Amino acid sequence: MLSIGETAATVGVAVSALRYWDERGIVRPAERRGGKRVYGPDELHRLAAVKMLQDTGLLSLDEIALVLRGPEEGDWRTAVRDRIAELAEQRRKLAIAETFLTHFLRCPRDHPVETCPSLRDHTDRVLAAAAEGP
């Protein structure tokens, strides 16, 4: 069993984060000894999972709590599927951004937004499509 300070150091979070996660019911200590929180291997596993998910920056603490609590809390699978769909959309947008930025770097023009003919062709197509409507 580890103290809250030892647990925080092991997991790589602040003691205040462990207290907050306990107050939110996300990961509670195994027990309290003399009023102090202590954590065992199961709690360390759950805390490491919370930290890993939080480090991605892609799930809210509420979504992480939903996943940790499992089916008794709600439909965590739907929340995860929704997040995966959002990630797919972000990947699509990032790929487009990478394509444009790479083109800018490779364009022999000094000012590609103003003078690149292929970029101008692309923006003309985008504007024409927008003018036609959905």
mmCIF file of N, CA and C in Angstrom:
data_model
loop_
_atom_site.group_PDB
_atom_site.id
_atom_site.type_symbol
_atom_site.label_atom_id
_atom_site.label_comp_id
_atom_site.label_asym_id
_atom_site.label_seq_id
_atom_site.Cartn_x
_atom_site.Cartn_y
_atom_site.Cartn_z
ATOM 1 N N MET A 1 0.841 -1.180 0.000
ATOM 2 C CA MET A 1 0.000 0.000 0.000
ATOM 3 C C MET A 1 0.887 1.243 0.000
ATOM 4 N N LEU A 2 0.462 2.222 -0.805
ATOM 5 C CA LEU A 2 1.237 3.452 -0.935
ATOM 6 C C LEU A 2 0.449 4.642 -0.396
ATOM 7 N N SER A 3 1.174 5.587 0.156
ATOM 8 C CA SER A 3 0.550 6.831 0.599
ATOM 9 C C SER A 3 0.129 7.632 -0.626
ATOM 10 N N ILE A 4 -0.634 8.673 -0.391
ATOM 11 C CA ILE A 4 -1.073 9.513 -1.512
ATOM 12 C C ILE A 4 0.120 10.168 -2.207
ATOM 13 N N GLY A 5 1.119 10.592 -1.455
ATOM 14 C CA GLY A 5 2.303 11.199 -2.046
ATOM 15 C C GLY A 5 3.086 10.207 -2.895
ATOM 16 N N GLU A 6 3.257 8.993 -2.370
ATOM 17 C CA GLU A 6 3.957 7.955 -3.131
ATOM 18 C C GLU A 6 3.171 7.572 -4.383
ATOM 19 N N THR A 7 1.869 7.494 -4.236
ATOM 20 C CA THR A 7 1.015 7.156 -5.377
ATOM 21 C C THR A 7 1.099 8.229 -6.447
ATOM 22 N N ALA A 8 1.012 9.474 -6.039
ATOM 23 C CA ALA A 8 1.090 10.580 -6.990
ATOM 24 C C ALA A 8 2.416 10.536 -7.743
ATOM 25 N N ALA A 9 3.515 10.300 -7.036
ATOM 26 C CA ALA A 9 4.832 10.226 -7.677
ATOM 27 C C ALA A 9 4.910 9.034 -8.632
ATOM 28 N N THR A 10 4.343 7.916 -8.233
ATOM 29 C CA THR A 10 4.369 6.711 -9.069
ATOM 30 C C THR A 10 3.577 6.905 -10.354
ATOM 31 N N VAL A 11 2.409 7.516 -10.238
ATOM 32 C CA VAL A 11 1.530 7.706 -11.390
ATOM 33 C C VAL A 11 1.965 8.911 -12.225
ATOM 34 N N GLY A 12 2.610 9.871 -11.593
ATOM 35 C CA GLY A 12 3.058 11.063 -12.312
ATOM 36 C C GLY A 12 2.024 12.163 -12.346
ATOM 37 N N VAL A 13 1.288 12.311 -11.259
ATOM 38 C CA VAL A 13 0.290 13.368 -11.151
ATOM 39 C C VAL A 13 0.485 14.089 -9.821
ATOM 40 N N ALA A 14 -0.168 15.199 -9.683
ATOM 41 C CA ALA A 14 -0.114 15.947 -8.426
ATOM 42 C C ALA A 14 -1.007 15.272 -7.385
ATOM 43 N N VAL A 15 -0.656 15.434 -6.145
ATOM 44 C CA VAL A 15 -1.484 14.927 -5.050
ATOM 45 C C VAL A 15 -2.890 15.506 -5.152
ATOM 46 N N SER A 16 -2.972 16.771 -5.537
ATOM 47 C CA SER A 16 -4.287 17.406 -5.663
ATOM 48 C C SER A 16 -5.150 16.716 -6.706
ATOM 49 N N ALA A 17 -4.531 16.175 -7.759
ATOM 50 C CA ALA A 17 -5.303 15.440 -8.779
ATOM 51 C C ALA A 17 -5.908 14.184 -8.166
ATOM 52 N N LEU A 18 -5.136 13.471 -7.371
ATOM 53 C CA LEU A 18 -5.668 12.265 -6.715
ATOM 54 C C LEU A 18 -6.823 12.605 -5.783
ATOM 55 N N ARG A 19 -6.679 13.689 -5.052
ATOM 56 C CA ARG A 19 -7.774 14.116 -4.169
ATOM 57 C C ARG A 19 -9.018 14.463 -4.979
ATOM 58 N N TYR A 20 -8.807 15.179 -6.085
ATOM 59 C CA TYR A 20 -9.928 15.571 -6.934
ATOM 60 C C TYR A 20 -10.602 14.348 -7.542
ATOM 61 N N TRP A 21 -9.802 13.420 -8.060
ATOM 62 C CA TRP A 21 -10.370 12.205 -8.648
ATOM 63 C C TRP A 21 -11.119 11.393 -7.607
ATOM 64 N N ASP A 22 -10.649 11.403 -6.376
ATOM 65 C CA ASP A 22 -11.358 10.725 -5.283
ATOM 66 C C ASP A 22 -12.688 11.428 -5.019
ATOM 67 N N GLU A 23 -12.665 12.749 -4.896
ATOM 68 C CA GLU A 23 -13.903 13.505 -4.648
ATOM 69 C C GLU A 23 -14.927 13.295 -5.753
ATOM 70 N N ARG A 24 -14.454 13.167 -6.989
ATOM 71 C CA ARG A 24 -15.353 12.930 -8.124
ATOM 72 C C ARG A 24 -15.794 11.468 -8.221
ATOM 73 N N GLY A 25 -15.194 10.596 -7.404
ATOM 74 C CA GLY A 25 -15.552 9.179 -7.445
ATOM 75 C C GLY A 25 -14.933 8.438 -8.614
ATOM 76 N N ILE A 26 -13.903 9.000 -9.206
ATOM 77 C CA ILE A 26 -13.273 8.375 -10.368
ATOM 78 C C ILE A 26 -12.376 7.226 -9.919
ATOM 79 N N VAL A 27 -11.472 7.493 -9.000
ATOM 80 C CA VAL A 27 -10.651 6.449 -8.378
ATOM 81 C C VAL A 27 -10.543 6.787 -6.906
ATOM 82 N N ARG A 28 -11.090 5.924 -6.115
ATOM 83 C CA ARG A 28 -11.038 6.107 -4.663
ATOM 84 C C ARG A 28 -9.847 5.327 -4.098
ATOM 85 N N PRO A 29 -9.293 5.784 -2.980
ATOM 86 C CA PRO A 29 -8.200 5.016 -2.362
ATOM 87 C C PRO A 29 -8.712 3.665 -1.869
ATOM 88 N N ALA A 30 -7.794 2.735 -1.706
ATOM 89 C CA ALA A 30 -8.176 1.415 -1.199
ATOM 90 C C ALA A 30 -8.755 1.533 0.200
ATOM 91 N N GLU A 31 -8.157 2.420 0.974
ATOM 92 C CA GLU A 31 -8.633 2.647 2.345
ATOM 93 C C GLU A 31 -8.024 3.929 2.874
ATOM 94 N N ARG A 32 -8.437 4.240 4.089
ATOM 95 C CA ARG A 32 -7.843 5.380 4.791
ATOM 96 C C ARG A 32 -7.243 4.857 6.080
ATOM 97 N N ARG A 33 -6.025 5.280 6.319
ATOM 98 C CA ARG A 33 -5.339 4.900 7.553
ATOM 99 C C ARG A 33 -5.036 6.173 8.318
ATOM 100 N N GLY A 34 -5.645 6.291 9.450
ATOM 101 C CA GLY A 34 -5.454 7.503 10.237
ATOM 102 C C GLY A 34 -5.940 8.731 9.484
ATOM 103 N N GLY A 35 -6.988 8.554 8.667
ATOM 104 C CA GLY A 35 -7.549 9.654 7.900
ATOM 105 C C GLY A 35 -6.791 9.958 6.610
ATOM 106 N N LYS A 36 -5.743 9.197 6.336
ATOM 107 C CA LYS A 36 -4.937 9.444 5.127
ATOM 108 C C LYS A 36 -5.242 8.383 4.071
ATOM 109 N N ARG A 37 -5.294 8.841 2.827
ATOM 110 C CA ARG A 37 -5.569 7.944 1.708
ATOM 111 C C ARG A 37 -4.368 7.037 1.442
ATOM 112 N N VAL A 38 -4.653 5.755 1.192
ATOM 113 C CA VAL A 38 -3.630 4.805 0.759
ATOM 114 C C VAL A 38 -4.171 4.021 -0.434
ATOM 115 N N TYR A 39 -3.253 3.678 -1.312
ATOM 116 C CA TYR A 39 -3.624 3.058 -2.589
ATOM 117 C C TYR A 39 -2.898 1.731 -2.761
ATOM 118 N N GLY A 40 -3.622 0.768 -3.333
ATOM 119 C CA GLY A 40 -3.049 -0.541 -3.628
ATOM 120 C C GLY A 40 -2.865 -0.729 -5.125
ATOM 121 N N PRO A 41 -2.487 -1.938 -5.519
ATOM 122 C CA PRO A 41 -2.217 -2.213 -6.936
ATOM 123 C C PRO A 41 -3.418 -1.966 -7.856
ATOM 124 N N ASP A 42 -4.616 -2.303 -7.416
ATOM 125 C CA ASP A 42 -5.792 -2.087 -8.262
ATOM 126 C C ASP A 42 -6.026 -0.594 -8.496
ATOM 127 N N GLU A 43 -5.867 0.183 -7.460
ATOM 128 C CA GLU A 43 -6.047 1.627 -7.596
ATOM 129 C C GLU A 43 -4.953 2.228 -8.477
ATOM 130 N N LEU A 44 -3.718 1.738 -8.317
ATOM 131 C CA LEU A 44 -2.629 2.218 -9.173
ATOM 132 C C LEU A 44 -2.936 1.936 -10.647
ATOM 133 N N HIS A 45 -3.464 0.761 -10.922
ATOM 134 C CA HIS A 45 -3.836 0.409 -12.301
ATOM 135 C C HIS A 45 -4.872 1.389 -12.837
ATOM 136 N N ARG A 46 -5.914 1.638 -12.048
ATOM 137 C CA ARG A 46 -6.968 2.557 -12.479
ATOM 138 C C ARG A 46 -6.427 3.983 -12.639
ATOM 139 N N LEU A 47 -5.591 4.400 -11.715
ATOM 140 C CA LEU A 47 -5.012 5.736 -11.804
ATOM 141 C C LEU A 47 -4.118 5.878 -13.035
ATOM 142 N N ALA A 48 -3.337 4.846 -13.321
ATOM 143 C CA ALA A 48 -2.487 4.887 -14.516
ATOM 144 C C ALA A 48 -3.349 4.967 -15.769
ATOM 145 N N ALA A 49 -4.481 4.267 -15.781
ATOM 146 C CA ALA A 49 -5.395 4.329 -16.929
ATOM 147 C C ALA A 49 -5.968 5.736 -17.071
ATOM 148 N N VAL A 50 -6.371 6.347 -15.965
ATOM 149 C CA VAL A 50 -6.888 7.716 -16.013
ATOM 150 C C VAL A 50 -5.831 8.648 -16.568
ATOM 151 N N LYS A 51 -4.614 8.554 -16.058
ATOM 152 C CA LYS A 51 -3.517 9.423 -16.505
ATOM 153 C C LYS A 51 -3.247 9.222 -17.991
ATOM 154 N N MET A 52 -3.206 7.962 -18.427
ATOM 155 C CA MET A 52 -2.943 7.666 -19.832
ATOM 156 C C MET A 52 -4.018 8.287 -20.715
ATOM 157 N N LEU A 53 -5.276 8.114 -20.343
ATOM 158 C CA LEU A 53 -6.369 8.675 -21.134
ATOM 159 C C LEU A 53 -6.375 10.194 -21.087
ATOM 160 N N GLN A 54 -6.079 10.741 -19.938
ATOM 161 C CA GLN A 54 -6.058 12.198 -19.800
ATOM 162 C C GLN A 54 -4.893 12.805 -20.589
ATOM 163 N N ASP A 55 -3.767 12.107 -20.628
ATOM 164 C CA ASP A 55 -2.605 12.611 -21.363
ATOM 165 C C ASP A 55 -2.869 12.717 -22.856
ATOM 166 N N THR A 56 -3.799 11.926 -23.378
ATOM 167 C CA THR A 56 -4.115 12.040 -24.798
ATOM 168 C C THR A 56 -4.784 13.370 -25.100
ATOM 169 N N GLY A 57 -5.431 13.945 -24.097
ATOM 170 C CA GLY A 57 -6.141 15.200 -24.298
ATOM 171 C C GLY A 57 -7.402 15.043 -25.124
ATOM 172 N N LEU A 58 -7.830 13.819 -25.330
ATOM 173 C CA LEU A 58 -8.953 13.569 -26.228
ATOM 174 C C LEU A 58 -10.226 13.146 -25.521
ATOM 175 N N LEU A 59 -10.129 12.850 -24.252
ATOM 176 C CA LEU A 59 -11.313 12.487 -23.480
ATOM 177 C C LEU A 59 -11.459 13.444 -22.305
ATOM 178 N N SER A 60 -12.675 13.836 -22.055
ATOM 179 C CA SER A 60 -12.929 14.662 -20.876
ATOM 180 C C SER A 60 -12.844 13.772 -19.636
ATOM 181 N N LEU A 61 -12.706 14.390 -18.493
ATOM 182 C CA LEU A 61 -12.674 13.629 -17.247
ATOM 183 C C LEU A 61 -13.992 12.888 -17.039
ATOM 184 N N ASP A 62 -15.103 13.482 -17.450
ATOM 185 C CA ASP A 62 -16.390 12.797 -17.353
ATOM 186 C C ASP A 62 -16.424 11.552 -18.229
ATOM 187 N N GLU A 63 -15.861 11.647 -19.444
ATOM 188 C CA GLU A 63 -15.817 10.475 -20.325
ATOM 189 C C GLU A 63 -14.901 9.402 -19.748
ATOM 190 N N ILE A 64 -13.778 9.807 -19.196
ATOM 191 C CA ILE A 64 -12.865 8.853 -18.567
ATOM 192 C C ILE A 64 -13.564 8.158 -17.405
ATOM 193 N N ALA A 65 -14.273 8.915 -16.601
ATOM 194 C CA ALA A 65 -15.007 8.336 -15.472
ATOM 195 C C ALA A 65 -16.041 7.328 -15.962
ATOM 196 N N LEU A 66 -16.722 7.658 -17.041
ATOM 197 C CA LEU A 66 -17.726 6.762 -17.614
ATOM 198 C C LEU A 66 -17.091 5.443 -18.036
ATOM 199 N N VAL A 67 -15.935 5.512 -18.686
ATOM 200 C CA VAL A 67 -15.240 4.294 -19.114
ATOM 201 C C VAL A 67 -14.803 3.486 -17.896
ATOM 202 N N LEU A 68 -14.259 4.147 -16.889
ATOM 203 C CA LEU A 68 -13.778 3.436 -15.700
ATOM 204 C C LEU A 68 -14.896 2.772 -14.911
ATOM 205 N N ARG A 69 -16.014 3.423 -14.869
ATOM 206 C CA ARG A 69 -17.120 2.878 -14.071
ATOM 207 C C ARG A 69 -17.835 1.730 -14.767
ATOM 208 N N GLY A 70 -17.698 1.666 -16.081
ATOM 209 C CA GLY A 70 -18.258 0.547 -16.823
ATOM 210 C C GLY A 70 -19.764 0.626 -16.967
ATOM 211 N N PRO A 71 -20.379 -0.513 -17.264
ATOM 212 C CA PRO A 71 -21.798 -0.530 -17.628
ATOM 213 C C PRO A 71 -22.760 -0.077 -16.532
ATOM 214 N N GLU A 72 -22.357 -0.164 -15.273
ATOM 215 C CA GLU A 72 -23.283 0.267 -14.218
ATOM 216 C C GLU A 72 -23.507 1.770 -14.226
ATOM 217 N N GLU A 73 -22.601 2.509 -14.844
ATOM 218 C CA GLU A 73 -22.709 3.973 -14.879
ATOM 219 C C GLU A 73 -23.480 4.477 -16.093
ATOM 220 N N GLY A 74 -23.358 3.764 -17.199
ATOM 221 C CA GLY A 74 -24.012 4.224 -18.419
ATOM 222 C C GLY A 74 -23.407 3.576 -19.635
ATOM 223 N N ASP A 75 -23.746 4.102 -20.781
ATOM 224 C CA ASP A 75 -23.295 3.521 -22.035
ATOM 225 C C ASP A 75 -21.940 4.086 -22.431
ATOM 226 N N TRP A 76 -20.887 3.579 -21.817
ATOM 227 C CA TRP A 76 -19.543 4.060 -22.091
ATOM 228 C C TRP A 76 -19.109 3.739 -23.513
ATOM 229 N N ARG A 77 -19.621 2.645 -24.078
ATOM 230 C CA ARG A 77 -19.230 2.263 -25.443
ATOM 231 C C ARG A 77 -19.673 3.317 -26.466
ATOM 232 N N THR A 78 -20.853 3.880 -26.275
ATOM 233 C CA THR A 78 -21.320 4.926 -27.186
ATOM 234 C C THR A 78 -20.420 6.147 -27.084
ATOM 235 N N ALA A 79 -20.047 6.515 -25.873
ATOM 236 C CA ALA A 79 -19.152 7.665 -25.692
ATOM 237 C C ALA A 79 -17.821 7.423 -26.386
ATOM 238 N N VAL A 80 -17.306 6.211 -26.288
ATOM 239 C CA VAL A 80 -16.027 5.888 -26.927
ATOM 240 C C VAL A 80 -16.188 5.862 -28.448
ATOM 241 N N ARG A 81 -17.269 5.283 -28.936
ATOM 242 C CA ARG A 81 -17.511 5.281 -30.392
ATOM 243 C C ARG A 81 -17.622 6.712 -30.937
ATOM 244 N N ASP A 82 -18.331 7.560 -30.208
ATOM 245 C CA ASP A 82 -18.459 8.960 -30.630
ATOM 246 C C ASP A 82 -17.096 9.638 -30.690
ATOM 247 N N ARG A 83 -16.268 9.370 -29.692
ATOM 248 C CA ARG A 83 -14.937 9.979 -29.668
ATOM 249 C C ARG A 83 -14.088 9.448 -30.825
ATOM 250 N N ILE A 84 -14.205 8.154 -31.138
ATOM 251 C CA ILE A 84 -13.461 7.581 -32.261
ATOM 252 C C ILE A 84 -13.890 8.238 -33.572
ATOM 253 N N ALA A 85 -15.184 8.479 -33.725
ATOM 254 C CA ALA A 85 -15.673 9.158 -34.932
ATOM 255 C C ALA A 85 -15.103 10.572 -35.017
ATOM 256 N N GLU A 86 -15.046 11.265 -33.896
ATOM 257 C CA GLU A 86 -14.458 12.607 -33.873
ATOM 258 C C GLU A 86 -12.975 12.559 -34.243
ATOM 259 N N LEU A 87 -12.282 11.534 -33.773
ATOM 260 C CA LEU A 87 -10.862 11.392 -34.105
ATOM 261 C C LEU A 87 -10.672 11.149 -35.599
ATOM 262 N N ALA A 88 -11.548 10.352 -36.191
ATOM 263 C CA ALA A 88 -11.462 10.097 -37.633
ATOM 264 C C ALA A 88 -11.631 11.403 -38.400
ATOM 265 N N GLU A 89 -12.567 12.226 -37.971
ATOM 266 C CA GLU A 89 -12.787 13.519 -38.629
ATOM 267 C C GLU A 89 -11.571 14.430 -38.435
ATOM 268 N N GLN A 90 -10.998 14.421 -37.256
ATOM 269 C CA GLN A 90 -9.796 15.222 -37.010
ATOM 270 C C GLN A 90 -8.642 14.753 -37.886
ATOM 271 N N ARG A 91 -8.482 13.416 -38.030
ATOM 272 C CA ARG A 91 -7.424 12.890 -38.897
ATOM 273 C C ARG A 91 -7.630 13.344 -40.338
ATOM 274 N N ARG A 92 -8.884 13.331 -40.785
ATOM 275 C CA ARG A 92 -9.189 13.769 -42.144
ATOM 276 C C ARG A 92 -8.770 15.235 -42.323
ATOM 277 N N LYS A 93 -9.136 16.076 -41.372
ATOM 278 C CA LYS A 93 -8.791 17.495 -41.451
ATOM 279 C C LYS A 93 -7.280 17.711 -41.360
ATOM 280 N N LEU A 94 -6.626 16.941 -40.514
ATOM 281 C CA LEU A 94 -5.172 17.065 -40.394
ATOM 282 C C LEU A 94 -4.474 16.664 -41.691
ATOM 283 N N ALA A 95 -4.979 15.638 -42.353
ATOM 284 C CA ALA A 95 -4.394 15.214 -43.629
ATOM 285 C C ALA A 95 -4.527 16.312 -44.668
ATOM 286 N N ILE A 96 -5.674 16.965 -44.703
ATOM 287 C CA ILE A 96 -5.870 18.079 -45.643
ATOM 288 C C ILE A 96 -4.916 19.217 -45.305
ATOM 289 N N ALA A 97 -4.820 19.543 -44.026
ATOM 290 C CA ALA A 97 -3.918 20.615 -43.603
ATOM 291 C C ALA A 97 -2.473 20.278 -43.972
ATOM 292 N N GLU A 98 -2.078 19.036 -43.759
ATOM 293 C CA GLU A 98 -0.715 18.633 -44.090
ATOM 294 C C GLU A 98 -0.457 18.756 -45.589
ATOM 295 N N THR A 99 -1.440 18.386 -46.394
ATOM 296 C CA THR A 99 -1.300 18.497 -47.843
ATOM 297 C C THR A 99 -1.073 19.952 -48.257
ATOM 298 N N PHE A 100 -1.882 20.846 -47.729
ATOM 299 C CA PHE A 100 -1.720 22.263 -48.072
ATOM 300 C C PHE A 100 -0.391 22.812 -47.581
ATOM 301 N N LEU A 101 -0.040 22.515 -46.355
ATOM 302 C CA LEU A 101 1.207 23.047 -45.809
ATOM 303 C C LEU A 101 2.419 22.514 -46.559
ATOM 304 N N THR A 102 2.382 21.240 -46.916
ATOM 305 C CA THR A 102 3.472 20.664 -47.698
ATOM 306 C C THR A 102 3.562 21.342 -49.060
ATOM 307 N N HIS A 103 2.398 21.585 -49.647
ATOM 308 C CA HIS A 103 2.387 22.294 -50.936
ATOM 309 C C HIS A 103 2.996 23.691 -50.796
ATOM 310 N N PHE A 104 2.628 24.394 -49.743
ATOM 311 C CA PHE A 104 3.185 25.732 -49.523
ATOM 312 C C PHE A 104 4.716 25.675 -49.470
ATOM 313 N N LEU A 105 5.250 24.680 -48.752
ATOM 314 C CA LEU A 105 6.703 24.576 -48.625
ATOM 315 C C LEU A 105 7.380 24.246 -49.959
ATOM 316 N N ARG A 106 6.700 23.444 -50.772
ATOM 317 C CA ARG A 106 7.292 23.021 -52.039
ATOM 318 C C ARG A 106 7.036 24.003 -53.177
ATOM 319 N N CYS A 107 6.105 24.894 -52.992
ATOM 320 C CA CYS A 107 5.752 25.848 -54.039
ATOM 321 C C CYS A 107 6.937 26.777 -54.290
ATOM 322 N N PRO A 108 7.303 26.954 -55.562
ATOM 323 C CA PRO A 108 8.446 27.823 -55.847
ATOM 324 C C PRO A 108 8.126 29.310 -55.675
ATOM 325 N N ARG A 109 6.879 29.631 -55.470
ATOM 326 C CA ARG A 109 6.488 31.039 -55.310
ATOM 327 C C ARG A 109 6.849 31.526 -53.913
ATOM 328 N N ASP A 110 7.185 32.783 -53.811
ATOM 329 C CA ASP A 110 7.514 33.356 -52.512
ATOM 330 C C ASP A 110 6.274 33.610 -51.666
ATOM 331 N N HIS A 111 5.146 33.754 -52.307
ATOM 332 C CA HIS A 111 3.902 34.032 -51.601
ATOM 333 C C HIS A 111 2.816 33.120 -52.177
ATOM 334 N N PRO A 112 2.814 31.825 -51.776
ATOM 335 C CA PRO A 112 1.921 30.866 -52.422
ATOM 336 C C PRO A 112 0.433 31.188 -52.295
ATOM 337 N N VAL A 113 0.019 31.775 -51.209
ATOM 338 C CA VAL A 113 -1.408 32.078 -51.068
ATOM 339 C C VAL A 113 -1.833 33.107 -52.107
ATOM 340 N N GLU A 114 -0.961 34.028 -52.419
ATOM 341 C CA GLU A 114 -1.286 35.078 -53.381
ATOM 342 C C GLU A 114 -0.998 34.699 -54.828
ATOM 343 N N THR A 115 0.050 33.908 -55.052
ATOM 344 C CA THR A 115 0.515 33.741 -56.431
ATOM 345 C C THR A 115 0.559 32.311 -56.955
ATOM 346 N N CYS A 116 0.214 31.322 -56.166
ATOM 347 C CA CYS A 116 0.299 29.922 -56.613
ATOM 348 C C CYS A 116 -0.914 29.575 -57.482
ATOM 349 N N PRO A 117 -0.698 29.223 -58.736
ATOM 350 C CA PRO A 117 -1.841 28.923 -59.611
ATOM 351 C C PRO A 117 -2.612 27.678 -59.186
ATOM 352 N N SER A 118 -1.941 26.646 -58.672
ATOM 353 C CA SER A 118 -2.694 25.445 -58.276
ATOM 354 C C SER A 118 -3.535 25.709 -57.030
ATOM 355 N N LEU A 119 -3.041 26.515 -56.104
ATOM 356 C CA LEU A 119 -3.853 26.881 -54.946
ATOM 357 C C LEU A 119 -5.054 27.718 -55.386
ATOM 358 N N ARG A 120 -4.821 28.634 -56.315
ATOM 359 C CA ARG A 120 -5.913 29.463 -56.840
ATOM 360 C C ARG A 120 -6.972 28.571 -57.501
ATOM 361 N N ASP A 121 -6.552 27.584 -58.276
ATOM 362 C CA ASP A 121 -7.503 26.648 -58.900
ATOM 363 C C ASP A 121 -8.333 25.931 -57.838
ATOM 364 N N HIS A 122 -7.653 25.496 -56.789
ATOM 365 C CA HIS A 122 -8.363 24.782 -55.722
ATOM 366 C C HIS A 122 -9.383 25.689 -55.029
ATOM 367 N N THR A 123 -8.983 26.877 -54.669
ATOM 368 C CA THR A 123 -9.920 27.769 -53.972
ATOM 369 C C THR A 123 -11.066 28.180 -54.890
ATOM 370 N N ASP A 124 -10.799 28.323 -56.183
ATOM 371 C CA ASP A 124 -11.883 28.624 -57.128
ATOM 372 C C ASP A 124 -12.911 27.499 -57.153
ATOM 373 N N ARG A 125 -12.434 26.239 -57.127
ATOM 374 C CA ARG A 125 -13.357 25.093 -57.105
ATOM 375 C C ARG A 125 -14.168 25.062 -55.816
ATOM 376 N N VAL A 126 -13.511 25.348 -54.703
ATOM 377 C CA VAL A 126 -14.207 25.369 -53.413
ATOM 378 C C VAL A 126 -15.280 26.445 -53.392
ATOM 379 N N LEU A 127 -14.939 27.627 -53.892
ATOM 380 C CA LEU A 127 -15.904 28.736 -53.932
ATOM 381 C C LEU A 127 -17.058 28.437 -54.883
ATOM 382 N N ALA A 128 -16.774 27.822 -56.004
ATOM 383 C CA ALA A 128 -17.832 27.465 -56.951
ATOM 384 C C ALA A 128 -18.782 26.437 -56.346
ATOM 385 N N ALA A 129 -18.234 25.464 -55.656
ATOM 386 C CA ALA A 129 -19.060 24.430 -55.004
ATOM 387 C C ALA A 129 -19.928 25.059 -53.924
ATOM 388 N N ALA A 130 -19.370 26.004 -53.178
ATOM 389 C CA ALA A 130 -20.139 26.671 -52.128
ATOM 390 C C ALA A 130 -21.255 27.505 -52.720
ATOM 391 N N ALA A 131 -21.003 28.117 -53.864
ATOM 392 C CA ALA A 131 -22.027 28.946 -54.514
ATOM 393 C C ALA A 131 -23.192 28.100 -55.034
ATOM 394 N N GLU A 132 -22.882 26.839 -55.401
ATOM 395 C CA GLU A 132 -23.939 25.927 -55.877
ATOM 396 C C GLU A 132 -24.816 25.467 -54.733
ATOM 397 N N GLY A 133 -24.299 25.503 -53.538
ATOM 398 C CA GLY A 133 -25.086 25.099 -52.371
ATOM 399 C C GLY A 133 -24.973 23.599 -52.117
ATOM 400 N N PRO A 134 -25.612 23.169 -51.030
ATOM 401 C CA PRO A 134 -25.505 21.758 -50.634
ATOM 402 C C PRO A 134 -26.240 20.815 -51.545
#
